[in-house]
Amino acid sequence: MEYVVGIVSGNFAGKQVKKSGVVDGKGIRDRLRKSVVGVMGLGGLGSAVAVALARAGVGRLLLADFDVVESANLQRQQYFFDQIGLPKTTALEANLVRIDPDLAVELIQERLNQERIVRLSGRVDVLVECFDQAEMKALGLRVAMKDLAGIAYVGASGVAGCDENNLIRTRKLCKGIYLVGDGKAAVRPEMKLMAPRVGIAAHHQANQVIRLLLGKE
Amino acid sequence: MKIICNGEEREERSGCTVRELIASLGLKSAAVVIECDSVILEPADYDRQLHDGARLELIHFVGGG
């Protein structure tokens, strides 16, 4: 029987309680604590994925984005008003360590390309594609399927607007490679990214990452 | 000639290239990932002619994230 016991601090049944004060019966948080996840793109998808993984207890995140926080980003991205103008990597790190001071974060402040994606993939247990541009999404998947044997990869396509929730799906393309989204809803002037729906997709991605890390594929 | 794209049969002109197929589907070549006969193609391969009976799986990405 699974159980979770929450206590404030100290020892429980001889086990050292973590800072969070929760003891997990199946050692899930221990396993996640030892995991490394790379998040490519820290916008509406990536920033939400990173927050969810930090809260879930992933121990190390490699965060890649070249961009800075802009005021319009606040409509859907996990940044704050006083972070406008900061690099997204720096701003997101600051927010994540407020959630979990023990989280290890490495920042990659650069535009990714094929070579850099391959290099990043070798350093993580799961790679998450959260790019904004369709061309980069295609590049990421092409690299994952062609160059990265055995990779665990979660991409996304079709997350804009406020169309029906249940059109957002997680689709397995092949072993270890998944694609989240409705495949159709592209961002355009009449259909922007909105926090609720991009959040649905981001949490599909984050949960799929957790499932991959826990060997539940 | 006949090709199969995402499980559906399509009639294409003999000598049709991957690039022409992408264009006929109304897609941008930089935004697609194509597997032809179980091999992922690089964009440099898109001027290759398709053969009769080629089996393709094509994923078209849209922007937003």
PDB file of C-alpha atoms in Angstrom:
ATOM      1  CA  MET A   1       0.000   0.000   0.000  1.00  0.00           C
ATOM      2  CA  GLU A   2       1.307   3.396  -0.913  1.00  0.00           C
ATOM      3  CA  TYR A   3       1.340   6.076   1.724  1.00  0.00           C
ATOM      4  CA  VAL A   4       2.455   9.611   2.152  1.00  0.00           C
ATOM      5  CA  VAL A   5       3.022  11.056   5.578  1.00  0.00           C
ATOM      6  CA  GLY A   6       3.499  14.740   6.089  1.00  0.00           C
ATOM      7  CA  ILE A   7       5.157  16.077   9.180  1.00  0.00           C
ATOM      8  CA  VAL A   8       6.718  19.408   9.941  1.00  0.00           C
ATOM      9  CA  SER A   9      10.325  18.468  10.705  1.00  0.00           C
ATOM     10  CA  GLY A  10      12.626  15.997  12.376  1.00  0.00           C
ATOM     11  CA  ASN A  11      12.788  12.238  12.094  1.00  0.00           C
ATOM     12  CA  PHE A  12      10.032   9.779  11.363  1.00  0.00           C
ATOM     13  CA  ALA A  13      10.472   6.040  11.914  1.00  0.00           C
ATOM     14  CA  GLY A  14      14.221   6.469  11.743  1.00  0.00           C
ATOM     15  CA  LYS A  15      14.191   8.116   8.335  1.00  0.00           C
ATOM     16  CA  GLN A  16      15.665  11.575   7.903  1.00  0.00           C
ATOM     17  CA  VAL A  17      12.874  13.809   6.744  1.00  0.00           C
ATOM     18  CA  LYS A  18      13.616  16.040   3.794  1.00  0.00           C
ATOM     19  CA  LYS A  19      13.140  19.784   3.957  1.00  0.00           C
ATOM     20  CA  SER A  20       9.693  19.364   2.428  1.00  0.00           C
ATOM     21  CA  GLY A  21       8.679  17.243   5.369  1.00  0.00           C
ATOM     22  CA  VAL A  22       7.074  14.558   3.235  1.00  0.00           C
ATOM     23  CA  VAL A  23       8.113  10.908   3.338  1.00  0.00           C
ATOM     24  CA  ASP A  24       7.135   9.052   0.190  1.00  0.00           C
ATOM     25  CA  GLY A  25       6.458   5.345   0.560  1.00  0.00           C
ATOM     26  CA  LYS A  26       7.839   4.308  -2.800  1.00  0.00           C
ATOM     27  CA  GLY A  27      10.896   6.554  -2.855  1.00  0.00           C
ATOM     28  CA  ILE A  28       9.527   8.546  -5.763  1.00  0.00           C
ATOM     29  CA  ARG A  29      10.985  11.815  -4.607  1.00  0.00           C
ATOM     30  CA  ASP A  30      14.379  10.132  -4.050  1.00  0.00           C
ATOM     31  CA  ARG A  31      14.362   8.950  -7.634  1.00  0.00           C
ATOM     32  CA  LEU A  32      13.325  12.305  -8.997  1.00  0.00           C
ATOM     33  CA  ARG A  33      15.923  14.050  -6.857  1.00  0.00           C
ATOM     34  CA  LYS A  34      18.631  12.096  -8.699  1.00  0.00           C
ATOM     35  CA  SER A  35      17.180  12.974 -12.144  1.00  0.00           C
ATOM     36  CA  VAL A  36      18.353  15.563 -14.651  1.00  0.00           C
ATOM     37  CA  VAL A  37      15.990  17.212 -17.126  1.00  0.00           C
ATOM     38  CA  GLY A  38      16.820  19.626 -19.931  1.00  0.00           C
ATOM     39  CA  VAL A  39      14.223  22.222 -20.909  1.00  0.00           C
ATOM     40  CA  MET A  40      14.747  23.855 -24.308  1.00  0.00           C
ATOM     41  CA  GLY A  41      12.853  27.147 -24.434  1.00  0.00           C
ATOM     42  CA  LEU A  42      11.606  28.937 -21.339  1.00  0.00           C
ATOM     43  CA  GLY A  43       8.426  30.558 -22.604  1.00  0.00           C
ATOM     44  CA  GLY A  44       4.830  29.599 -22.028  1.00  0.00           C
ATOM     45  CA  LEU A  45       5.598  25.911 -22.159  1.00  0.00           C
ATOM     46  CA  GLY A  46       9.122  25.721 -20.785  1.00  0.00           C
ATOM     47  CA  SER A  47       8.719  28.010 -17.789  1.00  0.00           C
ATOM     48  CA  ALA A  48       5.610  26.106 -16.677  1.00  0.00           C
ATOM     49  CA  VAL A  49       7.301  22.742 -17.262  1.00  0.00           C
ATOM     50  CA  ALA A  50      10.288  23.845 -15.177  1.00  0.00           C
ATOM     51  CA  VAL A  51       8.107  25.016 -12.285  1.00  0.00           C
ATOM     52  CA  ALA A  52       6.104  21.777 -12.300  1.00  0.00           C
ATOM     53  CA  LEU A  53       9.255  19.641 -12.346  1.00  0.00           C
ATOM     54  CA  ALA A  54      10.853  21.684  -9.568  1.00  0.00           C
ATOM     55  CA  ARG A  55       7.750  21.261  -7.418  1.00  0.00           C
ATOM     56  CA  ALA A  56       7.624  17.540  -8.227  1.00  0.00           C
ATOM     57  CA  GLY A  57      11.169  17.179  -6.906  1.00  0.00           C
ATOM     58  CA  VAL A  58      13.395  16.787  -9.966  1.00  0.00           C
ATOM     59  CA  GLY A  59      16.897  17.406  -8.644  1.00  0.00           C
ATOM     60  CA  ARG A  60      18.644  19.114 -11.535  1.00  0.00           C
ATOM     61  CA  LEU A  61      17.353  21.232 -14.400  1.00  0.00           C
ATOM     62  CA  LEU A  62      19.310  22.464 -17.417  1.00  0.00           C
ATOM     63  CA  LEU A  63      17.441  25.513 -18.734  1.00  0.00           C
ATOM     64  CA  ALA A  64      18.101  26.890 -22.199  1.00  0.00           C
ATOM     65  CA  ASP A  65      16.832  30.146 -23.709  1.00  0.00           C
ATOM     66  CA  PHE A  66      18.481  33.141 -25.382  1.00  0.00           C
ATOM     67  CA  ASP A  67      15.700  35.625 -24.704  1.00  0.00           C
ATOM     68  CA  VAL A  68      14.770  38.191 -22.049  1.00  0.00           C
ATOM     69  CA  VAL A  69      11.517  38.657 -20.133  1.00  0.00           C
ATOM     70  CA  GLU A  70       9.089  41.082 -21.816  1.00  0.00           C
ATOM     71  CA  SER A  71       5.878  42.497 -20.412  1.00  0.00           C
ATOM     72  CA  ALA A  72       3.661  40.511 -22.807  1.00  0.00           C
ATOM     73  CA  ASN A  73       5.300  37.295 -21.544  1.00  0.00           C
ATOM     74  CA  LEU A  74       3.615  37.779 -18.157  1.00  0.00           C
ATOM     75  CA  GLN A  75       0.282  36.799 -19.713  1.00  0.00           C
ATOM     76  CA  ARG A  76       1.364  33.160 -19.741  1.00  0.00           C
ATOM     77  CA  GLN A  77       4.940  32.662 -18.601  1.00  0.00           C
ATOM     78  CA  GLN A  78       6.236  31.991 -15.098  1.00  0.00           C
ATOM     79  CA  TYR A  79       7.901  35.373 -14.562  1.00  0.00           C
ATOM     80  CA  PHE A  80       7.034  38.498 -12.588  1.00  0.00           C
ATOM     81  CA  PHE A  81       6.661  42.197 -13.333  1.00  0.00           C
ATOM     82  CA  ASP A  82       9.918  43.077 -11.589  1.00  0.00           C
ATOM     83  CA  GLN A  83      11.802  40.633 -13.841  1.00  0.00           C
ATOM     84  CA  ILE A  84      11.070  42.423 -17.130  1.00  0.00           C
ATOM     85  CA  GLY A  85      14.350  42.892 -18.967  1.00  0.00           C
ATOM     86  CA  LEU A  86      16.162  40.038 -17.231  1.00  0.00           C
ATOM     87  CA  PRO A  87      17.368  37.016 -19.185  1.00  0.00           C
ATOM     88  CA  LYS A  88      14.715  34.298 -18.916  1.00  0.00           C
ATOM     89  CA  THR A  89      17.330  31.833 -17.676  1.00  0.00           C
ATOM     90  CA  THR A  90      18.334  34.048 -14.758  1.00  0.00           C
ATOM     91  CA  ALA A  91      14.779  35.048 -13.910  1.00  0.00           C
ATOM     92  CA  LEU A  92      13.462  31.490 -13.974  1.00  0.00           C
ATOM     93  CA  GLU A  93      16.333  30.221 -11.852  1.00  0.00           C
ATOM     94  CA  ALA A  94      15.541  32.864  -9.237  1.00  0.00           C
ATOM     95  CA  ASN A  95      11.908  31.746  -9.154  1.00  0.00           C
ATOM     96  CA  LEU A  96      12.704  28.046  -9.025  1.00  0.00           C
ATOM     97  CA  VAL A  97      15.139  28.241  -6.127  1.00  0.00           C
ATOM     98  CA  ARG A  98      12.468  30.073  -4.161  1.00  0.00           C
ATOM     99  CA  ILE A  99      10.381  26.923  -4.609  1.00  0.00           C
ATOM    100  CA  ASP A 100      13.242  24.554  -3.804  1.00  0.00           C
ATOM    101  CA  PRO A 101      16.551  25.955  -2.524  1.00  0.00           C
ATOM    102  CA  ASP A 102      18.150  22.530  -3.042  1.00  0.00           C
ATOM    103  CA  LEU A 103      17.348  22.466  -6.761  1.00  0.00           C
ATOM    104  CA  ALA A 104      20.461  22.403  -8.953  1.00  0.00           C
ATOM    105  CA  VAL A 105      20.071  24.656 -11.985  1.00  0.00           C
ATOM    106  CA  GLU A 106      22.380  25.134 -14.932  1.00  0.00           C
ATOM    107  CA  LEU A 107      21.683  27.984 -17.318  1.00  0.00           C
ATOM    108  CA  ILE A 108      22.313  27.861 -21.046  1.00  0.00           C
ATOM    109  CA  GLN A 109      22.001  31.422 -22.296  1.00  0.00           C
ATOM    110  CA  GLU A 110      22.270  30.787 -26.026  1.00  0.00           C
ATOM    111  CA  ARG A 111      20.304  29.929 -29.172  1.00  0.00           C
ATOM    112  CA  LEU A 112      20.245  26.180 -29.599  1.00  0.00           C
ATOM    113  CA  ASN A 113      21.166  24.461 -32.857  1.00  0.00           C
ATOM    114  CA  GLN A 114      21.634  20.866 -33.907  1.00  0.00           C
ATOM    115  CA  GLU A 115      25.084  20.533 -32.358  1.00  0.00           C
ATOM    116  CA  ARG A 116      24.061  22.149 -29.079  1.00  0.00           C
ATOM    117  CA  ILE A 117      20.921  20.021 -28.814  1.00  0.00           C
ATOM    118  CA  VAL A 118      23.000  16.861 -29.269  1.00  0.00           C
ATOM    119  CA  ARG A 119      25.442  18.056 -26.608  1.00  0.00           C
ATOM    120  CA  LEU A 120      22.624  18.916 -24.200  1.00  0.00           C
ATOM    121  CA  SER A 121      20.912  15.576 -24.713  1.00  0.00           C
ATOM    122  CA  GLY A 122      24.008  13.725 -23.506  1.00  0.00           C
ATOM    123  CA  ARG A 123      23.788  15.434 -20.145  1.00  0.00           C
ATOM    124  CA  VAL A 124      20.140  14.803 -19.242  1.00  0.00           C
ATOM    125  CA  ASP A 125      17.771  11.915 -18.528  1.00  0.00           C
ATOM    126  CA  VAL A 126      14.922  13.565 -20.427  1.00  0.00           C
ATOM    127  CA  LEU A 127      14.935  16.404 -22.950  1.00  0.00           C
ATOM    128  CA  VAL A 128      11.862  18.637 -23.190  1.00  0.00           C
ATOM    129  CA  GLU A 129      11.220  20.702 -26.336  1.00  0.00           C
ATOM    130  CA  CYS A 130       9.418  23.920 -25.484  1.00  0.00           C
ATOM    131  CA  PHE A 131      10.407  26.073 -28.423  1.00  0.00           C
ATOM    132  CA  ASP A 132       8.144  28.773 -29.833  1.00  0.00           C
ATOM    133  CA  GLN A 133       9.122  28.456 -33.496  1.00  0.00           C
ATOM    134  CA  ALA A 134       7.831  25.581 -35.605  1.00  0.00           C
ATOM    135  CA  GLU A 135      11.188  25.256 -37.355  1.00  0.00           C
ATOM    136  CA  MET A 136      13.005  24.712 -34.054  1.00  0.00           C
ATOM    137  CA  LYS A 137      10.378  22.195 -32.939  1.00  0.00           C
ATOM    138  CA  ALA A 138      10.945  20.243 -36.133  1.00  0.00           C
ATOM    139  CA  LEU A 139      14.710  20.477 -35.701  1.00  0.00           C
ATOM    140  CA  GLY A 140      14.474  19.171 -32.143  1.00  0.00           C
ATOM    141  CA  LEU A 141      12.392  16.146 -33.107  1.00  0.00           C
ATOM    142  CA  ARG A 142      14.504  15.397 -36.154  1.00  0.00           C
ATOM    143  CA  VAL A 143      17.655  15.410 -34.020  1.00  0.00           C
ATOM    144  CA  ALA A 144      15.985  13.290 -31.339  1.00  0.00           C
ATOM    145  CA  MET A 145      14.793  10.646 -33.778  1.00  0.00           C
ATOM    146  CA  LYS A 146      17.857  10.577 -36.003  1.00  0.00           C
ATOM    147  CA  ASP A 147      20.875  11.368 -33.853  1.00  0.00           C
ATOM    148  CA  LEU A 148      19.972  10.471 -30.271  1.00  0.00           C
ATOM    149  CA  ALA A 149      19.475   6.727 -29.926  1.00  0.00           C
ATOM    150  CA  GLY A 150      17.653   5.864 -26.713  1.00  0.00           C
ATOM    151  CA  ILE A 151      16.754   9.474 -25.923  1.00  0.00           C
ATOM    152  CA  ALA A 152      13.735  10.325 -23.778  1.00  0.00           C
ATOM    153  CA  TYR A 153      12.147  13.355 -25.446  1.00  0.00           C
ATOM    154  CA  VAL A 154       8.900  15.258 -25.029  1.00  0.00           C
ATOM    155  CA  GLY A 155       7.993  17.845 -27.658  1.00  0.00           C
ATOM    156  CA  ALA A 156       4.945  20.003 -28.297  1.00  0.00           C
ATOM    157  CA  SER A 157       2.946  21.317 -31.233  1.00  0.00           C
ATOM    158  CA  GLY A 158      -0.445  23.037 -31.269  1.00  0.00           C
ATOM    159  CA  VAL A 159      -1.045  24.748 -27.923  1.00  0.00           C
ATOM    160  CA  ALA A 160      -2.426  28.186 -28.782  1.00  0.00           C
ATOM    161  CA  GLY A 161      -5.799  29.786 -28.102  1.00  0.00           C
ATOM    162  CA  CYS A 162      -8.652  28.499 -25.976  1.00  0.00           C
ATOM    163  CA  ASP A 163     -10.034  25.611 -27.986  1.00  0.00           C
ATOM    164  CA  GLU A 164     -11.336  22.534 -26.164  1.00  0.00           C
ATOM    165  CA  ASN A 165      -9.168  21.134 -23.381  1.00  0.00           C
ATOM    166  CA  ASN A 166      -9.496  17.563 -24.531  1.00  0.00           C
ATOM    167  CA  LEU A 167      -7.976  18.271 -27.933  1.00  0.00           C
ATOM    168  CA  ILE A 168      -4.591  18.510 -26.191  1.00  0.00           C
ATOM    169  CA  ARG A 169      -3.187  14.972 -26.312  1.00  0.00           C
ATOM    170  CA  THR A 170       0.093  13.236 -25.527  1.00  0.00           C
ATOM    171  CA  ARG A 171       1.063  11.034 -28.437  1.00  0.00           C
ATOM    172  CA  LYS A 172       3.829   8.434 -28.365  1.00  0.00           C
ATOM    173  CA  LEU A 173       5.802   8.604 -31.596  1.00  0.00           C
ATOM    174  CA  CYS A 174       8.195   5.770 -30.776  1.00  0.00           C
ATOM    175  CA  LYS A 175       9.999   4.415 -27.726  1.00  0.00           C
ATOM    176  CA  GLY A 176      10.836   7.306 -25.426  1.00  0.00           C
ATOM    177  CA  ILE A 177       9.630  10.058 -27.779  1.00  0.00           C
ATOM    178  CA  TYR A 178       6.360  11.878 -27.192  1.00  0.00           C
ATOM    179  CA  LEU A 179       4.553  14.829 -28.705  1.00  0.00           C
ATOM    180  CA  VAL A 180       2.016  16.950 -26.811  1.00  0.00           C
ATOM    181  CA  GLY A 181      -0.599  19.290 -28.264  1.00  0.00           C
ATOM    182  CA  ASP A 182      -3.474  19.288 -30.723  1.00  0.00           C
ATOM    183  CA  GLY A 183      -1.127  19.471 -33.683  1.00  0.00           C
ATOM    184  CA  LYS A 184      -3.049  22.318 -35.252  1.00  0.00           C
ATOM    185  CA  ALA A 185      -3.487  25.394 -33.050  1.00  0.00           C
ATOM    186  CA  ALA A 186      -0.669  27.638 -34.230  1.00  0.00           C
ATOM    187  CA  VAL A 187      -0.013  30.988 -32.656  1.00  0.00           C
ATOM    188  CA  ARG A 188      -1.107  33.819 -34.958  1.00  0.00           C
ATOM    189  CA  PRO A 189      -2.500  37.350 -34.537  1.00  0.00           C
ATOM    190  CA  GLU A 190      -6.058  36.151 -34.054  1.00  0.00           C
ATOM    191  CA  MET A 191      -5.047  33.256 -31.795  1.00  0.00           C
ATOM    192  CA  LYS A 192      -2.396  33.980 -29.219  1.00  0.00           C
ATOM    193  CA  LEU A 193      -0.973  31.725 -26.557  1.00  0.00           C
ATOM    194  CA  MET A 194      -3.141  31.844 -23.453  1.00  0.00           C
ATOM    195  CA  ALA A 195      -2.058  30.726 -20.007  1.00  0.00           C
ATOM    196  CA  PRO A 196      -4.735  28.086 -19.378  1.00  0.00           C
ATOM    197  CA  ARG A 197      -4.335  26.094 -22.588  1.00  0.00           C
ATOM    198  CA  VAL A 198      -0.578  26.394 -22.861  1.00  0.00           C
ATOM    199  CA  GLY A 199      -0.567  25.333 -19.219  1.00  0.00           C
ATOM    200  CA  ILE A 200      -2.536  22.187 -20.071  1.00  0.00           C
ATOM    201  CA  ALA A 201       0.086  21.294 -22.660  1.00  0.00           C
ATOM    202  CA  ALA A 202       2.981  22.171 -20.350  1.00  0.00           C
ATOM    203  CA  HIS A 203       1.610  19.899 -17.637  1.00  0.00           C
ATOM    204  CA  HIS A 204       1.075  17.110 -20.116  1.00  0.00           C
ATOM    205  CA  GLN A 205       4.755  17.500 -20.923  1.00  0.00           C
ATOM    206  CA  ALA A 206       5.829  17.665 -17.281  1.00  0.00           C
ATOM    207  CA  ASN A 207       3.782  14.603 -16.326  1.00  0.00           C
ATOM    208  CA  GLN A 208       5.209  12.685 -19.264  1.00  0.00           C
ATOM    209  CA  VAL A 209       8.692  13.625 -18.061  1.00  0.00           C
ATOM    210  CA  ILE A 210       7.855  12.262 -14.611  1.00  0.00           C
ATOM    211  CA  ARG A 211       6.508   9.049 -16.145  1.00  0.00           C
ATOM    212  CA  LEU A 212       9.691   8.614 -18.173  1.00  0.00           C
ATOM    213  CA  LEU A 213      11.900   9.278 -15.139  1.00  0.00           C
ATOM    214  CA  LEU A 214       9.984   6.716 -13.083  1.00  0.00           C
ATOM    215  CA  GLY A 215      10.147   4.090 -15.831  1.00  0.00           C
ATOM    216  CA  LYS A 216       6.405   4.067 -16.400  1.00  0.00           C
ATOM    217  CA  GLU A 217       6.549   4.192 -20.193  1.00  0.00           C
TER     218      GLU A 217
ATOM    219  CA  MET B   1       2.806   6.540 -58.929  1.00  0.00           C
ATOM    220  CA  LYS B   2       1.300   5.725 -55.555  1.00  0.00           C
ATOM    221  CA  ILE B   3       2.861   6.649 -52.241  1.00  0.00           C
ATOM    222  CA  ILE B   4       1.558   6.192 -48.716  1.00  0.00           C
ATOM    223  CA  CYS B   5       1.679   9.246 -46.502  1.00  0.00           C
ATOM    224  CA  ASN B   6       0.574   8.934 -42.879  1.00  0.00           C
ATOM    225  CA  GLY B   7      -1.248   5.732 -43.740  1.00  0.00           C
ATOM    226  CA  GLU B   8      -3.180   7.218 -46.649  1.00  0.00           C
ATOM    227  CA  GLU B   9      -2.583   6.466 -50.301  1.00  0.00           C
ATOM    228  CA  ARG B  10      -1.727   9.391 -52.520  1.00  0.00           C
ATOM    229  CA  GLU B  11      -1.299   9.585 -56.255  1.00  0.00           C
ATOM    230  CA  GLU B  12       1.756  11.634 -57.196  1.00  0.00           C
ATOM    231  CA  ARG B  13       3.468  12.242 -60.526  1.00  0.00           C
ATOM    232  CA  SER B  14       6.343   9.910 -61.322  1.00  0.00           C
ATOM    233  CA  GLY B  15       9.606  11.520 -60.200  1.00  0.00           C
ATOM    234  CA  CYS B  16       7.926  13.627 -57.510  1.00  0.00           C
ATOM    235  CA  THR B  17      10.427  14.812 -54.933  1.00  0.00           C
ATOM    236  CA  VAL B  18       9.938  15.042 -51.177  1.00  0.00           C
ATOM    237  CA  ARG B  19      10.044  18.830 -51.494  1.00  0.00           C
ATOM    238  CA  GLU B  20       7.260  18.787 -54.080  1.00  0.00           C
ATOM    239  CA  LEU B  21       5.150  16.560 -51.853  1.00  0.00           C
ATOM    240  CA  ILE B  22       5.593  18.947 -48.919  1.00  0.00           C
ATOM    241  CA  ALA B  23       4.562  21.868 -51.159  1.00  0.00           C
ATOM    242  CA  SER B  24       1.532  20.012 -52.484  1.00  0.00           C
ATOM    243  CA  LEU B  25       0.416  19.461 -48.895  1.00  0.00           C
ATOM    244  CA  GLY B  26       0.705  23.214 -48.314  1.00  0.00           C
ATOM    245  CA  LEU B  27       3.381  22.847 -45.652  1.00  0.00           C
ATOM    246  CA  LYS B  28       6.673  24.585 -44.889  1.00  0.00           C
ATOM    247  CA  SER B  29       9.621  22.270 -45.360  1.00  0.00           C
ATOM    248  CA  ALA B  30      11.487  23.638 -42.326  1.00  0.00           C
ATOM    249  CA  ALA B  31       8.516  22.818 -40.104  1.00  0.00           C
ATOM    250  CA  VAL B  32       8.139  19.149 -41.019  1.00  0.00           C
ATOM    251  CA  VAL B  33       9.831  15.968 -39.885  1.00  0.00           C
ATOM    252  CA  ILE B  34       9.628  13.200 -42.467  1.00  0.00           C
ATOM    253  CA  GLU B  35      10.363   9.524 -42.211  1.00  0.00           C
ATOM    254  CA  CYS B  36      10.597   7.730 -45.540  1.00  0.00           C
ATOM    255  CA  ASP B  37      10.725   3.939 -45.490  1.00  0.00           C
ATOM    256  CA  SER B  38      11.662   4.075 -41.777  1.00  0.00           C
ATOM    257  CA  VAL B  39      14.512   6.555 -42.254  1.00  0.00           C
ATOM    258  CA  ILE B  40      14.294  10.110 -40.909  1.00  0.00           C
ATOM    259  CA  LEU B  41      15.184  12.500 -43.715  1.00  0.00           C
ATOM    260  CA  GLU B  42      17.431  15.512 -43.410  1.00  0.00           C
ATOM    261  CA  PRO B  43      16.255  18.633 -45.264  1.00  0.00           C
ATOM    262  CA  ALA B  44      19.215  18.137 -47.613  1.00  0.00           C
ATOM    263  CA  ASP B  45      17.466  14.931 -48.733  1.00  0.00           C
ATOM    264  CA  TYR B  46      14.245  16.675 -49.745  1.00  0.00           C
ATOM    265  CA  ASP B  47      15.208  16.959 -53.407  1.00  0.00           C
ATOM    266  CA  ARG B  48      15.373  13.179 -53.598  1.00  0.00           C
ATOM    267  CA  GLN B  49      12.789  11.621 -55.868  1.00  0.00           C
ATOM    268  CA  LEU B  50      10.231   9.368 -54.247  1.00  0.00           C
ATOM    269  CA  HIS B  51       9.825   5.834 -55.550  1.00  0.00           C
ATOM    270  CA  ASP B  52       6.567   4.074 -56.295  1.00  0.00           C
ATOM    271  CA  GLY B  53       5.213   2.601 -53.092  1.00  0.00           C
ATOM    272  CA  ALA B  54       7.268   4.815 -50.777  1.00  0.00           C
ATOM    273  CA  ARG B  55       5.919   4.874 -47.220  1.00  0.00           C
ATOM    274  CA  LEU B  56       6.156   8.223 -45.493  1.00  0.00           C
ATOM    275  CA  GLU B  57       5.273   9.436 -42.021  1.00  0.00           C
ATOM    276  CA  LEU B  58       5.134  13.189 -41.806  1.00  0.00           C
ATOM    277  CA  ILE B  59       4.715  15.411 -38.768  1.00  0.00           C
ATOM    278  CA  HIS B  60       4.007  19.071 -39.346  1.00  0.00           C
ATOM    279  CA  PHE B  61       4.861  21.420 -36.492  1.00  0.00           C
ATOM    280  CA  VAL B  62       3.015  24.631 -35.733  1.00  0.00           C
ATOM    281  CA  GLY B  63       4.392  27.564 -33.798  1.00  0.00           C
ATOM    282  CA  GLY B  64       3.636  28.560 -30.259  1.00  0.00           C
ATOM    283  CA  GLY B  65       5.264  27.737 -26.969  1.00  0.00           C
TER     284      GLY B  65
END
